[in-house]
Short mmCIF file of C-alpha atoms and ligand atoms in Angstrom, two decimals:
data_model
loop_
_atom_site.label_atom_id
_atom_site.label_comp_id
_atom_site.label_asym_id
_atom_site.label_seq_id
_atom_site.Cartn_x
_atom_site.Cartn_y
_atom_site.Cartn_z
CA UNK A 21 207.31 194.07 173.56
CA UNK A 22 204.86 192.62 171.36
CA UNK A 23 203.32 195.47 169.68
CA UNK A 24 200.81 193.26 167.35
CA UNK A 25 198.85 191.75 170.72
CA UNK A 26 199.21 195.57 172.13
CA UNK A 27 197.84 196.96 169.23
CA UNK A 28 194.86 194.44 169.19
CA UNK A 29 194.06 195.47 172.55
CA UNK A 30 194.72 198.92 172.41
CA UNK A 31 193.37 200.17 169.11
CA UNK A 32 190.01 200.11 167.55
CA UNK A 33 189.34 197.15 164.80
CA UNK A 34 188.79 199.81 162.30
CA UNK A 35 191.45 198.40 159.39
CA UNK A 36 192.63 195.28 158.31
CA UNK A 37 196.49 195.72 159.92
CA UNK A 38 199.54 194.60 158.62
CA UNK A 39 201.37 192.03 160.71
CA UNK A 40 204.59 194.12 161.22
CA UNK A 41 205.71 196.69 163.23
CA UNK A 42 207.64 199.54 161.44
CA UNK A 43 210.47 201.15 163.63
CA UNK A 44 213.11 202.87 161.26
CA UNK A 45 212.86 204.52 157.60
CA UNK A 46 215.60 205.61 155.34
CA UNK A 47 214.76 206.48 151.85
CA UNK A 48 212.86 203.94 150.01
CA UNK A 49 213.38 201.08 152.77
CA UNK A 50 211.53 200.91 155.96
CA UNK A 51 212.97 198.21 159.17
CA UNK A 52 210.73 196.39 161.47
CA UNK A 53 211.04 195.43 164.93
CA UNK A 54 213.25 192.69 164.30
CA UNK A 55 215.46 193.93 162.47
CA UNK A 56 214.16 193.26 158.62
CA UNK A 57 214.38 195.56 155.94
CA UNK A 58 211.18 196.15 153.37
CA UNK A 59 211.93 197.86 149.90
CA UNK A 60 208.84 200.35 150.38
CA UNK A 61 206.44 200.73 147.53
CA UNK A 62 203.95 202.29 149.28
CA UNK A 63 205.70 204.94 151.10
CA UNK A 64 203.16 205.92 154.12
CA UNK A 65 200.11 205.90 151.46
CA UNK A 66 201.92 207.93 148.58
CA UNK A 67 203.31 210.74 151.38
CA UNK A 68 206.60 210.18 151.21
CA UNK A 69 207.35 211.86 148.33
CA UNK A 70 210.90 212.35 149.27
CA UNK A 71 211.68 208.98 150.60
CA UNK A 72 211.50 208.67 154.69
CA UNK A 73 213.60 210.77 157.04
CA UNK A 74 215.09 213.13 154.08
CA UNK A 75 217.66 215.57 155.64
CA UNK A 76 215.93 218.35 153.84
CA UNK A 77 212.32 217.11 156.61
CA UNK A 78 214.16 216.43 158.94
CA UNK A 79 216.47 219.53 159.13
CA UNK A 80 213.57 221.93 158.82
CA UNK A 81 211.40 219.80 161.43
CA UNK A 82 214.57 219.78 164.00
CA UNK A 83 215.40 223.69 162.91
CA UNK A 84 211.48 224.62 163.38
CA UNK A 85 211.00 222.51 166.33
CA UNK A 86 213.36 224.41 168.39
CA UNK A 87 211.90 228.19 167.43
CA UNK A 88 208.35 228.23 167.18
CA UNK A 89 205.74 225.52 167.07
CA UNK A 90 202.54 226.77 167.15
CA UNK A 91 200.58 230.04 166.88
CA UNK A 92 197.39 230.82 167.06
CA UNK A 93 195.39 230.56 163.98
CA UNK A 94 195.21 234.68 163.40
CA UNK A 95 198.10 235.23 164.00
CA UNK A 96 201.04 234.76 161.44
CA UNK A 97 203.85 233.24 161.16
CA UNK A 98 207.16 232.89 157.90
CA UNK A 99 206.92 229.72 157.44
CA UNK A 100 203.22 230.04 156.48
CA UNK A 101 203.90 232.68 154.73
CA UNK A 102 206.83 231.30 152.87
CA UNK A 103 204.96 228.03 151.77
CA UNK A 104 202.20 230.12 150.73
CA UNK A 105 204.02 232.37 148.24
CA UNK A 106 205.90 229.06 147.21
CA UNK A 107 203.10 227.21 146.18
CA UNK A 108 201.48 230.36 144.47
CA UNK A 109 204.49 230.98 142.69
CA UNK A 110 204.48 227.52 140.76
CA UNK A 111 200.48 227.12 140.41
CA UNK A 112 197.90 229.12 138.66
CA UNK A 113 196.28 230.08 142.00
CA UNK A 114 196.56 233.11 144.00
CA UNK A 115 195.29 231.71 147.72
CA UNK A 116 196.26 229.16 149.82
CA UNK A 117 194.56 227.78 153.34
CA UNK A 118 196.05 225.39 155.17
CA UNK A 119 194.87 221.88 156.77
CA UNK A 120 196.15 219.19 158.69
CA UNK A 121 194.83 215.98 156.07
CA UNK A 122 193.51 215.70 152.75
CA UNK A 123 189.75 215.18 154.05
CA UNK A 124 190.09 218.65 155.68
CA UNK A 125 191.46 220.20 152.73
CA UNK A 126 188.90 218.81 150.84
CA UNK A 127 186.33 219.64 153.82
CA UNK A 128 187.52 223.39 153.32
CA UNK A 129 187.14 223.55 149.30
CA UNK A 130 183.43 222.21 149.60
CA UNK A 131 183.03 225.38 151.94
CA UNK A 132 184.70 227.62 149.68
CA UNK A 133 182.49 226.28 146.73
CA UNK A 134 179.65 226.50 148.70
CA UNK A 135 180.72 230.33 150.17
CA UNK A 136 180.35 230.43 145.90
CA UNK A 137 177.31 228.82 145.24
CA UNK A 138 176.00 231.46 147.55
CA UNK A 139 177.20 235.00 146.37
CA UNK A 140 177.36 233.58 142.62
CA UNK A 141 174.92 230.73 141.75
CA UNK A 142 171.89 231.93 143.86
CA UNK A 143 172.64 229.29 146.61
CA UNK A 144 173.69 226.24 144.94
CA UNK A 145 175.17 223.88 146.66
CA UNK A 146 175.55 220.61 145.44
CA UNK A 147 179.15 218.92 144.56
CA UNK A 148 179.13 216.69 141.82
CA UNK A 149 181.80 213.69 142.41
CA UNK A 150 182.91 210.59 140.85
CA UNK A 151 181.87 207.13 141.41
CA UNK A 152 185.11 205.08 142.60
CA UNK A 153 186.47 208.43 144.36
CA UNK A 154 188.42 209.23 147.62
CA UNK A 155 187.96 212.30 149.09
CA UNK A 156 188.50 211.23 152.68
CA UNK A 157 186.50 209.68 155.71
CA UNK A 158 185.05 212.57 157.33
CA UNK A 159 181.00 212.51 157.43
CA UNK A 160 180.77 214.88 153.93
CA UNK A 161 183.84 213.30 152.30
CA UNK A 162 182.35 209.89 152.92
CA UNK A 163 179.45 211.68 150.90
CA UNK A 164 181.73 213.08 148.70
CA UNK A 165 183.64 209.48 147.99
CA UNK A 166 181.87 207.69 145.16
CA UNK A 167 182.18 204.13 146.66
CA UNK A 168 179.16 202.75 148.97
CA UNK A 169 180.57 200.33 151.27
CA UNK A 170 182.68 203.25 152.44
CA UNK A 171 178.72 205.18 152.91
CA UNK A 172 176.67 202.43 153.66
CA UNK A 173 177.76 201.89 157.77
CA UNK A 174 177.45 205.94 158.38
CA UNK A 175 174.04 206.95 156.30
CA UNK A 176 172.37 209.33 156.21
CA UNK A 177 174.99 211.02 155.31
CA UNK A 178 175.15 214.81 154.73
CA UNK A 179 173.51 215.88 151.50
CA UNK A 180 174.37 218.00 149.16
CA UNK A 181 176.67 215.39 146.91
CA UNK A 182 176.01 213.43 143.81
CA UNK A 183 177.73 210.40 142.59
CA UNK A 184 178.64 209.84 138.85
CA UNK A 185 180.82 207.59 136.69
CA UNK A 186 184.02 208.43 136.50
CA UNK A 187 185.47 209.41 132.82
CA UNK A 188 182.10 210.11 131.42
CA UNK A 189 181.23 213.57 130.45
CA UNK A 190 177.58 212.90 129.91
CA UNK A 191 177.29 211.06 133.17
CA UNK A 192 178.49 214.49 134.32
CA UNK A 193 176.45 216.85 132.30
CA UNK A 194 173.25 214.97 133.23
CA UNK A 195 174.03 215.45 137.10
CA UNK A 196 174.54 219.18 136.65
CA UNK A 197 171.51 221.50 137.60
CA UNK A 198 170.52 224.99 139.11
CA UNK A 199 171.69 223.84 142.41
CA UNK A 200 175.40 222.40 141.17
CA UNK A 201 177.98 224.80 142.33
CA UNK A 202 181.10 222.56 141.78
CA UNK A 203 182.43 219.15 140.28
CA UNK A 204 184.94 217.85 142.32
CA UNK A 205 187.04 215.07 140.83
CA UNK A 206 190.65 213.50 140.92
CA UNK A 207 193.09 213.41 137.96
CA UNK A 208 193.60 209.72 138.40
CA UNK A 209 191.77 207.87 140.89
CA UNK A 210 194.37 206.86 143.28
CA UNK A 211 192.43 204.51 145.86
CA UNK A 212 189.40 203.59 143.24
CA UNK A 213 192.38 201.65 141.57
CA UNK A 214 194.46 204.53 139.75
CA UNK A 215 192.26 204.57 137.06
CA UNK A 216 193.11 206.86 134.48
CA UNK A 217 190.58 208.57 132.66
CA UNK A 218 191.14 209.68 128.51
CA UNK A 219 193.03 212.28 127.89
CA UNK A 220 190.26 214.31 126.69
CA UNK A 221 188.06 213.88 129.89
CA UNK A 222 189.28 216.85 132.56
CA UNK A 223 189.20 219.36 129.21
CA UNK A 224 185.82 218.70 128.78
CA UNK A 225 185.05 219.03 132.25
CA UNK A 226 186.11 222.05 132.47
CA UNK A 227 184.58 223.37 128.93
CA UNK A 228 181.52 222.24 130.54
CA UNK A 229 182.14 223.96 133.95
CA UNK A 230 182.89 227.42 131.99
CA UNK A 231 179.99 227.24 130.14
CA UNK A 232 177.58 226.65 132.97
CA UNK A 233 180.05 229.11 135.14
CA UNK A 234 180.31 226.22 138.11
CA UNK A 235 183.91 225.37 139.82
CA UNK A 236 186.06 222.79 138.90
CA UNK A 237 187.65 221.51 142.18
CA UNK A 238 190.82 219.03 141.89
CA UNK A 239 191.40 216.61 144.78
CA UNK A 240 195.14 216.19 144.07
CA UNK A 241 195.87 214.93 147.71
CA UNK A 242 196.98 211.44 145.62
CA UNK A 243 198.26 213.11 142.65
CA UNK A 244 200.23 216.42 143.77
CA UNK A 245 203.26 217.08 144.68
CA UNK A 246 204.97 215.12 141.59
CA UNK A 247 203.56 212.20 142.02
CA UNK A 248 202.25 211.65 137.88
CA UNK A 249 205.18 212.96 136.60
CA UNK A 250 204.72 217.03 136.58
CA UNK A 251 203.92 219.20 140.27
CA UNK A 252 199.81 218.66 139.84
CA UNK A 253 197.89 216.41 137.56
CA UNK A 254 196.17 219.26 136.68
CA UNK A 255 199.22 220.31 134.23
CA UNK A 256 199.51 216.85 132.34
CA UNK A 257 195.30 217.52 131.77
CA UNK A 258 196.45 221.15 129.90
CA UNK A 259 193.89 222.86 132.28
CA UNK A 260 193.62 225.12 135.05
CA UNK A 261 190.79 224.34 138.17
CA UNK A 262 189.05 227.15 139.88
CA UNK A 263 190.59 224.93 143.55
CA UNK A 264 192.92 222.60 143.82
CA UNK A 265 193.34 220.40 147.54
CA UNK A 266 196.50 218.83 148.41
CA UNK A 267 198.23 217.22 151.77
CA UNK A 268 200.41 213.69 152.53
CA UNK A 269 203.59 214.39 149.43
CA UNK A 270 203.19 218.39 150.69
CA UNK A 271 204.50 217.83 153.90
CA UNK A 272 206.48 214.19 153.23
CA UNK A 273 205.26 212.63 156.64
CA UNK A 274 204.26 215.48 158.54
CA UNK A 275 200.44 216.26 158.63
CA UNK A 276 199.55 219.23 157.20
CA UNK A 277 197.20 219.98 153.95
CA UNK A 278 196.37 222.45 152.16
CA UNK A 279 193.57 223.77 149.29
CA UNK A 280 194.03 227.05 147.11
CA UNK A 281 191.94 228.66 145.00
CA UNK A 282 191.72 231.32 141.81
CA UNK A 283 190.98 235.06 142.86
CA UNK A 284 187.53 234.38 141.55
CA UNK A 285 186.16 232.15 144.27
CA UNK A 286 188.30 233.35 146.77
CA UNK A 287 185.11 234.33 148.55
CA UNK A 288 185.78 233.50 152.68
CA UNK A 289 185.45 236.34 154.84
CA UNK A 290 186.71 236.36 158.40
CA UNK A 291 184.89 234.13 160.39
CA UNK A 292 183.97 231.80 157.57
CA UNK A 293 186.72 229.21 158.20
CA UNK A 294 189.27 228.01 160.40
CA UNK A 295 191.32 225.21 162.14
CA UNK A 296 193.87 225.32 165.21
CA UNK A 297 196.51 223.61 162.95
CA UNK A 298 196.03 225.32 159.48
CA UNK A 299 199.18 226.97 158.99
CA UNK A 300 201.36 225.34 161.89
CA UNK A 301 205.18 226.72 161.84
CA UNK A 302 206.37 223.86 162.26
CA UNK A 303 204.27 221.32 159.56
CA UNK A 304 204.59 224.72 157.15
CA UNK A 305 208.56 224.84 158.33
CA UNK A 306 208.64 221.15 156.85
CA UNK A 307 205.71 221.63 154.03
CA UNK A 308 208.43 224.64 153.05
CA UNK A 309 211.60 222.95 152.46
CA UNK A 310 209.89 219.65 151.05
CA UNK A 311 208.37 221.73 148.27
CA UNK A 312 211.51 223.91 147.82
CA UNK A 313 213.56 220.85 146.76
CA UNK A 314 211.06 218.91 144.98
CA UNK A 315 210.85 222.10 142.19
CA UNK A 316 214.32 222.99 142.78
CA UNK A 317 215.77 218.97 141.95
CA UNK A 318 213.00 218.08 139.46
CA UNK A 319 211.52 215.48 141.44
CA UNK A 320 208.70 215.33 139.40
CA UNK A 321 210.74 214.95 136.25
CA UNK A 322 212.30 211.81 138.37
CA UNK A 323 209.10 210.34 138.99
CA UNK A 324 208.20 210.78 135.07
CA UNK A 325 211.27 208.95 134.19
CA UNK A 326 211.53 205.96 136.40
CA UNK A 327 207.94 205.55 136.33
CA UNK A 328 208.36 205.07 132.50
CA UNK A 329 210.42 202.62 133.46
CA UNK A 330 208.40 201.07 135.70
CA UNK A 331 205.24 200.94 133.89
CA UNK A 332 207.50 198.90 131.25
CA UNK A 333 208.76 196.72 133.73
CA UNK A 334 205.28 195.82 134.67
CA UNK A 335 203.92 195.00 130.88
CA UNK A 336 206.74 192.83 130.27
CA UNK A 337 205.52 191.05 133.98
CA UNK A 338 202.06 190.79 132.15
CA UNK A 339 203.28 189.62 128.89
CA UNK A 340 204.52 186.49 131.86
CA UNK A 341 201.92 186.09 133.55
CA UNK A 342 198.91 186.04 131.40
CA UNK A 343 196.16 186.39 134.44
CA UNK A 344 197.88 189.98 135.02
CA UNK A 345 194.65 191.99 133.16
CA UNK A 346 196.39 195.11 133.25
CA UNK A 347 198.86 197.39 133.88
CA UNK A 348 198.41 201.01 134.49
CA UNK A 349 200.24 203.80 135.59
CA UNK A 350 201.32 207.66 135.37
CA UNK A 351 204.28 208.47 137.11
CA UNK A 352 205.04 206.91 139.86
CA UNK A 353 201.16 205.77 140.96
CA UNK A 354 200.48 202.76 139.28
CA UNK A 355 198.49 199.30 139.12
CA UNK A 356 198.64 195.60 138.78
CA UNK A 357 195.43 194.08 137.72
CA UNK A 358 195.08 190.21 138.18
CA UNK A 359 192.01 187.99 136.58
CA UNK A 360 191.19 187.29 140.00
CA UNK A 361 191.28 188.07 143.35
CA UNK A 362 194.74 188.30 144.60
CA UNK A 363 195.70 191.58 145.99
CA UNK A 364 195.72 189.73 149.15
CA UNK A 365 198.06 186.94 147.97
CA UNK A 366 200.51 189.38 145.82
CA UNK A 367 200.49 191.97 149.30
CA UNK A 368 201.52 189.03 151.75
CA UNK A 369 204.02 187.39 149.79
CA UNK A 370 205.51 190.61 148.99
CA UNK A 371 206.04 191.05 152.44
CA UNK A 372 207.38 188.21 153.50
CA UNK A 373 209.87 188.95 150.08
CA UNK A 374 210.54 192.28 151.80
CA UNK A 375 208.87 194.71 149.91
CA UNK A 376 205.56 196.84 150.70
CA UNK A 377 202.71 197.19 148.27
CA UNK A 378 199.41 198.15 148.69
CA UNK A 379 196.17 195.71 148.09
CA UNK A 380 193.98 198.62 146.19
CA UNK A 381 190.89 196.37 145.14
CA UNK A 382 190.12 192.42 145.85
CA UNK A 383 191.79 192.06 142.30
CA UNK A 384 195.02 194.43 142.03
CA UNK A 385 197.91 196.05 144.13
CA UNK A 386 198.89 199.65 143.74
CA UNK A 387 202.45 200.92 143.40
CA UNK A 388 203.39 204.17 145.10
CA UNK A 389 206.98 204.39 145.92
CA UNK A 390 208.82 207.41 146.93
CA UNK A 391 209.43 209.77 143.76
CA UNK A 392 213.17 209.55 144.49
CA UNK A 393 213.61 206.08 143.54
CA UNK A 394 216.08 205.06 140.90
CA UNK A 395 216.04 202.06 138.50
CA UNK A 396 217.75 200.19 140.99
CA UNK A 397 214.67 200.15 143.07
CA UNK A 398 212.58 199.55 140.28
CA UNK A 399 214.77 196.34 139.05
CA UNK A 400 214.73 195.17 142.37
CA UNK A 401 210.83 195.79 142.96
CA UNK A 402 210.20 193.96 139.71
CA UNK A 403 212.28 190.88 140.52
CA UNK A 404 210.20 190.66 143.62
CA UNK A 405 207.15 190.38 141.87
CA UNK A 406 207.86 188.46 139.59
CA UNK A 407 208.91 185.86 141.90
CA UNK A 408 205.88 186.55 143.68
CA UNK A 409 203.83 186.14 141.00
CA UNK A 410 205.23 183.00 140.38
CA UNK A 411 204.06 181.33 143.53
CA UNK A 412 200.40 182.86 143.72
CA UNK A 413 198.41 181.52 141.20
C1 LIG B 507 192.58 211.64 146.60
C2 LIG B 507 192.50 211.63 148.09
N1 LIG B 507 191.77 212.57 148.70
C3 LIG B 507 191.67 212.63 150.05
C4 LIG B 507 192.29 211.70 150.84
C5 LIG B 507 192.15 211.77 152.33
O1 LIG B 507 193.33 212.25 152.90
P1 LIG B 507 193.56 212.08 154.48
O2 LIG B 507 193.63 210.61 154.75
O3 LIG B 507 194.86 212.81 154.73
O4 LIG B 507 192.41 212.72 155.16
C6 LIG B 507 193.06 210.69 150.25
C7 LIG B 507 193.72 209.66 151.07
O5 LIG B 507 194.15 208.64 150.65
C8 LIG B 507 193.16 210.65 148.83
O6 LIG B 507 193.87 209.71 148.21
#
């Protein structure tokens, strides 16, 4: 069947679509539709934290699938109970609600800071977020997401949210007023082109959140779940937010989110929130078992070490090929930077190499492989690069 002319038909134009059809997934390699393999350095937009179709997801979907699948959203159920205790048990946070996608998660922590704003800040409302930002595409994440050709087709858009530079503490500062009742910020911007602010940055963001007693949100959709090298982003920063949102490495491929919060803004009462999915046996089953093995096998450590080795692999590329600008990475999210626009290029002749990366701006790719990789993947992701690179300029 020809899937590409189907899909063309079928689907609304709404993305720029790859010209394969994916059919099989094992690990760090994917399979089209006619049979070729792809080394897969993008794993389902940084979800697949455990590689596709890991025993430990698939077991627990299978198990799940066959007991309970859904319940009503007052009524509950273990495995939401289980992941709950699991993720408060390794965070500093002492609440969890659960989503079905990172915009939703981050949907839900806007209403929790807002449920804030009004019992603690005499009504303030406003989110302060980064320019260059993803938060997600829903009306008040576009808002929320600091980059206006993703606003521009859907204004007005819902007010309430302020855009700032991103690693600038005065930039932030200056936004703040009477009606600020959160910052909201990622640890590295993951789709803004991982850009990784100074060390100091999140500390001072949240000296300056104390001190004016607003919330520090974390949208670690991108960055939990191992993906910099430790559980949450927030732990390589040395601080602690008042919420945290997370979803695609929480449930490896199946769609469920999640934010969590302090007891100090754990301020919903009944009625105040809800969703027909949040807290689903059977994505919770699977968002269970994932989490279970990535703390129990040091996944993050993994993705620490191999992305070491990555991020090494990649200067030596740029000591090669002088219109490589930079190379960036923490963990296993990371960036090639080129003098000019070829993201494009470098993404298509990966593919027809047989390996998946991600175009992340006109002028660089992102790198976000599943955290179980070894160095054989690496070497093998490098070599395909390099002969890439070799052919683009
Ligand atoms: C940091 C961040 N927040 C939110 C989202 C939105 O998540 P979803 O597409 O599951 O709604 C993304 C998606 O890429 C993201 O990277």
């Amino acid at each position: 069947m020809k899937w590409q002319e189907l899909s063309q038909k079928y689907l609304m134009n709404n993305t720029q679509r790859m010209p394969i059809t994916l059919v099989r997934g094992q690990g760090a390699r994917v399979w089209d539709n006619d049979g070729k393999e792809y080394l897969d350095f993008v794993g389902g937009w940084a979800v697949c934290v455990l590689g596709h179709c890991h025993p430990v997801m698939v077991n627990a979907l299978a198990d799940q699938g066959r007991v309970l699948t859904q319940a009503s959203p007052n009524i509950i159920t273990p495995p939401q109970i289980q992941l709950a205790q699991l993720l408060v048990d390794n965070s500093c946070f002492s609440r969890v609600f659960f989503q079905s996608s990172g915009a939703e998660a981050n949907e839900g922590a806007v209403k929790l800071a807002r449920r804030y704003g009004k019992l603690k800040l005499n009504g303030a409302y406003e989110v302060i977020t980064a320019l260059n930002s993803f938060h997600g595409r829903t009306l008040a994440m576009t808002a929320a997401t600091g980059q206006p050709h993703y606003q521009e087709p859907y204004q007005p858009l819902p007010p309430g949210f302020v855009n700032v530079p991103f690693d600038d503490i005065r930039a932030l500062k200056k936004a703040t007023t009477a009606k600020t009742c959160a910052i909201m910020l990622e640890p590295v911007q993951g789709e803004g082109g991982v850009n990784i602010p100074r060390d100091s940055y999140l500390k001072q963001v949240r000296a300056w959140c104390d001190e004016k007693g607003i919330l520090l949100v974390l949208d670690e959709v991108q960055t939990g779940m191992g993906r910099l090298g430790s559980l949450y982003g927030y732990q390589l920063a040395g601080i602690e937010p008042d919420i945290i949102t997370l979803a695609k490495g929480l449930g490896n491929g199946v769609p469920i989110g999640a934010f969590m919060c302090k007891e100090a803004c754990n301020g919903f009462v009944p009625g105040d929130h809800g969703s027909t999915y949040g807290g689903n046996p059977l994505m919770c089953a699977v968002g269970y078992a994932v989490v279970k093995y990535i703390i129990e096998k040091d996944v993050p450590g993994n993705a620490k070490l191999i992305g070491h080795y990555l991020l090494e692999g990649l200067k030596q590329l740029k000591e090669d090929y002088p219109f490589i600008t930079d190379v960036r990475g923490k963990g296993l999210l990371a960036a090639v930077e080129f003098d000019k626009d070829l993201g494009q290029d470098v993404m298509m002749a990966c593919l027809g190499e047989g390996m998946l990366v991600n175009r992340v701006k006109p002028n660089a790719v992102r790198l976000m492989p599943p955290l179980i990789i070894g160095r054989k993947e690496v070497d093998e992701a490098l070599d395909i690069l390099g002969k890439v690179l070799k052919t683009v300029k």
